[in-house]
mmCIF file of C-alpha atoms in Angstrom:
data_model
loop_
_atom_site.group_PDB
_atom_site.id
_atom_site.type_symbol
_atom_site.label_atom_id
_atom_site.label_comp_id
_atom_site.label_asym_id
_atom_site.label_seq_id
_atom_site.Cartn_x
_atom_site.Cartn_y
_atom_site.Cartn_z
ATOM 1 C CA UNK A 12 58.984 36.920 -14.846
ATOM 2 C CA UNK A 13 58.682 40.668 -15.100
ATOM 3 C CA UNK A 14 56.959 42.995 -16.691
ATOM 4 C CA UNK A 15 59.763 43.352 -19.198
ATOM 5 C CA UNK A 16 59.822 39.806 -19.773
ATOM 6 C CA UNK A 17 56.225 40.016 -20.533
ATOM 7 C CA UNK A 18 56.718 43.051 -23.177
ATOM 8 C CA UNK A 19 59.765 40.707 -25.004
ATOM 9 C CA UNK A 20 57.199 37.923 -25.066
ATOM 10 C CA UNK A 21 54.453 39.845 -26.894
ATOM 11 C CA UNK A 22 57.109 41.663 -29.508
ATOM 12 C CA UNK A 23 58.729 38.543 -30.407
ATOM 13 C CA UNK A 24 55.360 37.444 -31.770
ATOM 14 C CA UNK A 25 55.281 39.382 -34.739
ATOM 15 C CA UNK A 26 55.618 42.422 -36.438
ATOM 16 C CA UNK A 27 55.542 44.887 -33.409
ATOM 17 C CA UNK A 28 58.100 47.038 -32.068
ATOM 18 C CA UNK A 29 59.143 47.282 -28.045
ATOM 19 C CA UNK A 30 56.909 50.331 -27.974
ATOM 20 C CA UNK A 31 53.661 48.365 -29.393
ATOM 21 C CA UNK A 32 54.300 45.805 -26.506
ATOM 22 C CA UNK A 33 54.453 47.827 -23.529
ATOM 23 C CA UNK A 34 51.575 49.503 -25.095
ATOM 24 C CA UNK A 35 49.933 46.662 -24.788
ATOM 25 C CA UNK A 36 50.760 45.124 -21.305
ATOM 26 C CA UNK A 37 50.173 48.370 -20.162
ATOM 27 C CA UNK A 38 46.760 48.023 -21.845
ATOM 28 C CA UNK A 39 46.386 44.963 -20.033
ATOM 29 C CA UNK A 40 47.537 46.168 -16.281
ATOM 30 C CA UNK A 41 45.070 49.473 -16.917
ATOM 31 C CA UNK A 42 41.989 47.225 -17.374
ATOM 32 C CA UNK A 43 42.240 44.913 -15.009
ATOM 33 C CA UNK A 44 43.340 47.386 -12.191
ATOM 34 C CA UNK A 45 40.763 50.080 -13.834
ATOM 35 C CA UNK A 46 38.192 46.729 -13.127
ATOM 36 C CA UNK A 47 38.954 46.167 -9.809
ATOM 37 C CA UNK A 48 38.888 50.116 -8.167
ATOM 38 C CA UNK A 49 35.293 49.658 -10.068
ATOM 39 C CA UNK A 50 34.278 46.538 -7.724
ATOM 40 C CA UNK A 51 33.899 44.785 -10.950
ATOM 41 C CA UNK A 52 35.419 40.969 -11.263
ATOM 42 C CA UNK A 53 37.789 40.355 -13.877
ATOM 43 C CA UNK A 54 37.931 36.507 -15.257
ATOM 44 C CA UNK A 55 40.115 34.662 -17.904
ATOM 45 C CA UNK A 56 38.744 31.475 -18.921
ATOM 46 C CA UNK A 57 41.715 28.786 -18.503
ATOM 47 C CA UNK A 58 43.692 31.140 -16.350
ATOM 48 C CA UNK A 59 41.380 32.533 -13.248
ATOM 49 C CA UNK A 60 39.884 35.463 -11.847
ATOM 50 C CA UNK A 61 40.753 38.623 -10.415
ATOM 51 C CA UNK A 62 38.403 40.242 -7.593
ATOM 52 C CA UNK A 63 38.357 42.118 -4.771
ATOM 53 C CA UNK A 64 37.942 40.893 -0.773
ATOM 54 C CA UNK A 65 36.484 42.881 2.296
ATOM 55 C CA UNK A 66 38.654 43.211 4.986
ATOM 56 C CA UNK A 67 37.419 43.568 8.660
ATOM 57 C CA UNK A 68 38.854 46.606 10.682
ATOM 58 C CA UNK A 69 40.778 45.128 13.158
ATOM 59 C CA UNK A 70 43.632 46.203 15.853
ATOM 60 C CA UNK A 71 46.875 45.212 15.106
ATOM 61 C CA UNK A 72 50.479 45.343 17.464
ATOM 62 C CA UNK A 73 53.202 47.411 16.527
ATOM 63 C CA UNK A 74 56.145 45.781 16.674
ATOM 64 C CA UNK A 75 58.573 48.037 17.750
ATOM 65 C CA UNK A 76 56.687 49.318 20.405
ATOM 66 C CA UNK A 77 54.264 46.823 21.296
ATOM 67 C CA UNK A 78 51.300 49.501 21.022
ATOM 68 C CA UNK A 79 47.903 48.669 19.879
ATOM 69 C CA UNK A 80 46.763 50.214 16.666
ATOM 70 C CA UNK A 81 43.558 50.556 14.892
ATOM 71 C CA UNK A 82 43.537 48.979 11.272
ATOM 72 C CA UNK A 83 40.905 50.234 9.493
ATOM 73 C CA UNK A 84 38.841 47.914 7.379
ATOM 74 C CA UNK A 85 39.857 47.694 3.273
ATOM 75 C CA UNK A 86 39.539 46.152 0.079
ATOM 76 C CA UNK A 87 42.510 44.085 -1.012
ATOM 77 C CA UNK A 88 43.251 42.851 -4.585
ATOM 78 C CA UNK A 89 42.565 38.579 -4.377
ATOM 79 C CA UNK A 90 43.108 36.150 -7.389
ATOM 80 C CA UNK A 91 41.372 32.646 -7.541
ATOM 81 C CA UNK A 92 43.310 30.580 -10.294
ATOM 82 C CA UNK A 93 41.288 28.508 -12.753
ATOM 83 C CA UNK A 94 41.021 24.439 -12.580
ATOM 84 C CA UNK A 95 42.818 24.273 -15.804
ATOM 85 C CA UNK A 96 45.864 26.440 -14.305
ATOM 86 C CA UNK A 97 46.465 24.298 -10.932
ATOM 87 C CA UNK A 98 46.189 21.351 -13.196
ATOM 88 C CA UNK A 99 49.016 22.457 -15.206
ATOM 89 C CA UNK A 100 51.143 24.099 -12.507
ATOM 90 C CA UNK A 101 50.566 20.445 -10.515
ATOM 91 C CA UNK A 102 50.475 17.903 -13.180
ATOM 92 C CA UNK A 103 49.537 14.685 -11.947
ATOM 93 C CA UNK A 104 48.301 15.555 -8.736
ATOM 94 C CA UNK A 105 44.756 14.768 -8.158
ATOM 95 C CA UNK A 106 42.862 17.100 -5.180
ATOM 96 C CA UNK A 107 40.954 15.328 -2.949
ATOM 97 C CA UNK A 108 38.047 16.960 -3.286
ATOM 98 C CA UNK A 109 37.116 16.828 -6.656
ATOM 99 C CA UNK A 110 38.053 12.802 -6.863
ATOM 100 C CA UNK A 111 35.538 11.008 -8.417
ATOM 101 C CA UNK A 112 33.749 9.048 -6.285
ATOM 102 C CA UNK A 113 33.292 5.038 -7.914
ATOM 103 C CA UNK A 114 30.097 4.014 -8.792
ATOM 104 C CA UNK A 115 29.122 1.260 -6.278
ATOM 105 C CA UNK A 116 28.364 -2.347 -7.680
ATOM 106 C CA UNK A 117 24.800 -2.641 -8.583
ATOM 107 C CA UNK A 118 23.429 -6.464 -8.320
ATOM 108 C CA UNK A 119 20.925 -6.771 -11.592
ATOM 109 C CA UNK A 120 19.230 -9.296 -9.826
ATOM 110 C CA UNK A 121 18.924 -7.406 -6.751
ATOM 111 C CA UNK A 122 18.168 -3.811 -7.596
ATOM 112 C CA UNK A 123 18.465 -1.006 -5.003
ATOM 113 C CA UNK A 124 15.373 -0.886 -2.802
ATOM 114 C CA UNK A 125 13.358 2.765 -3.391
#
């Protein structure tokens, strides 16, 4: 999908001309990019959040060459998608880690010792 495809989306919803929608998705793009420059963390309920990660310097290869180069360390742009949105992207699929664990069998004669 594009951003395009995003502007048709939002003007076929009502009464609002091509204009109004790219208005709008730009509105959108602005404040969450505005956000992030800030440091701030941007989150959707139901869809995820948007933050930003610390990158080490480090020294990288170039390839042509083979020389070493210094990368300097950076912020980079990192987006952690809600529960809700894996759920629907993976329907069905359980992850392992958030299985419920069954409750063991609990003897009412014999109660668990304290």
């Amino acid at each position: 999908m594009t951003k395009a495809d995003l502007v048709e989306k939002v003007t076929g919803l009502g009464d609002l001309t091509r204009r109004d929608g790219e208005v709008i998705v730009d509105t959108l793009f602005e404040s969450v990019i505005g956000a992030l420059k800030a440091n701030d963390k941007v989150e959707v309920r139901g869809f995820g959040s948007f933050r930003t990660r610390q990158r080490n310097p480090r020294t990288g290869r170039n390839p042509k060459t083979g020389a070493s180069v210094a990368v300097p360390a950076k912020r980079v742009p990192f987006f952690k998608p809600s529960k809700e949105l894996r759920d629907l992207v993976n329907p069905g699929e359980v992850r392992a880690s958030r299985k419920a664990k069954p409750a063991a069998e609990i003897d009412p004669h014999h109660p668990p010792a304290m």
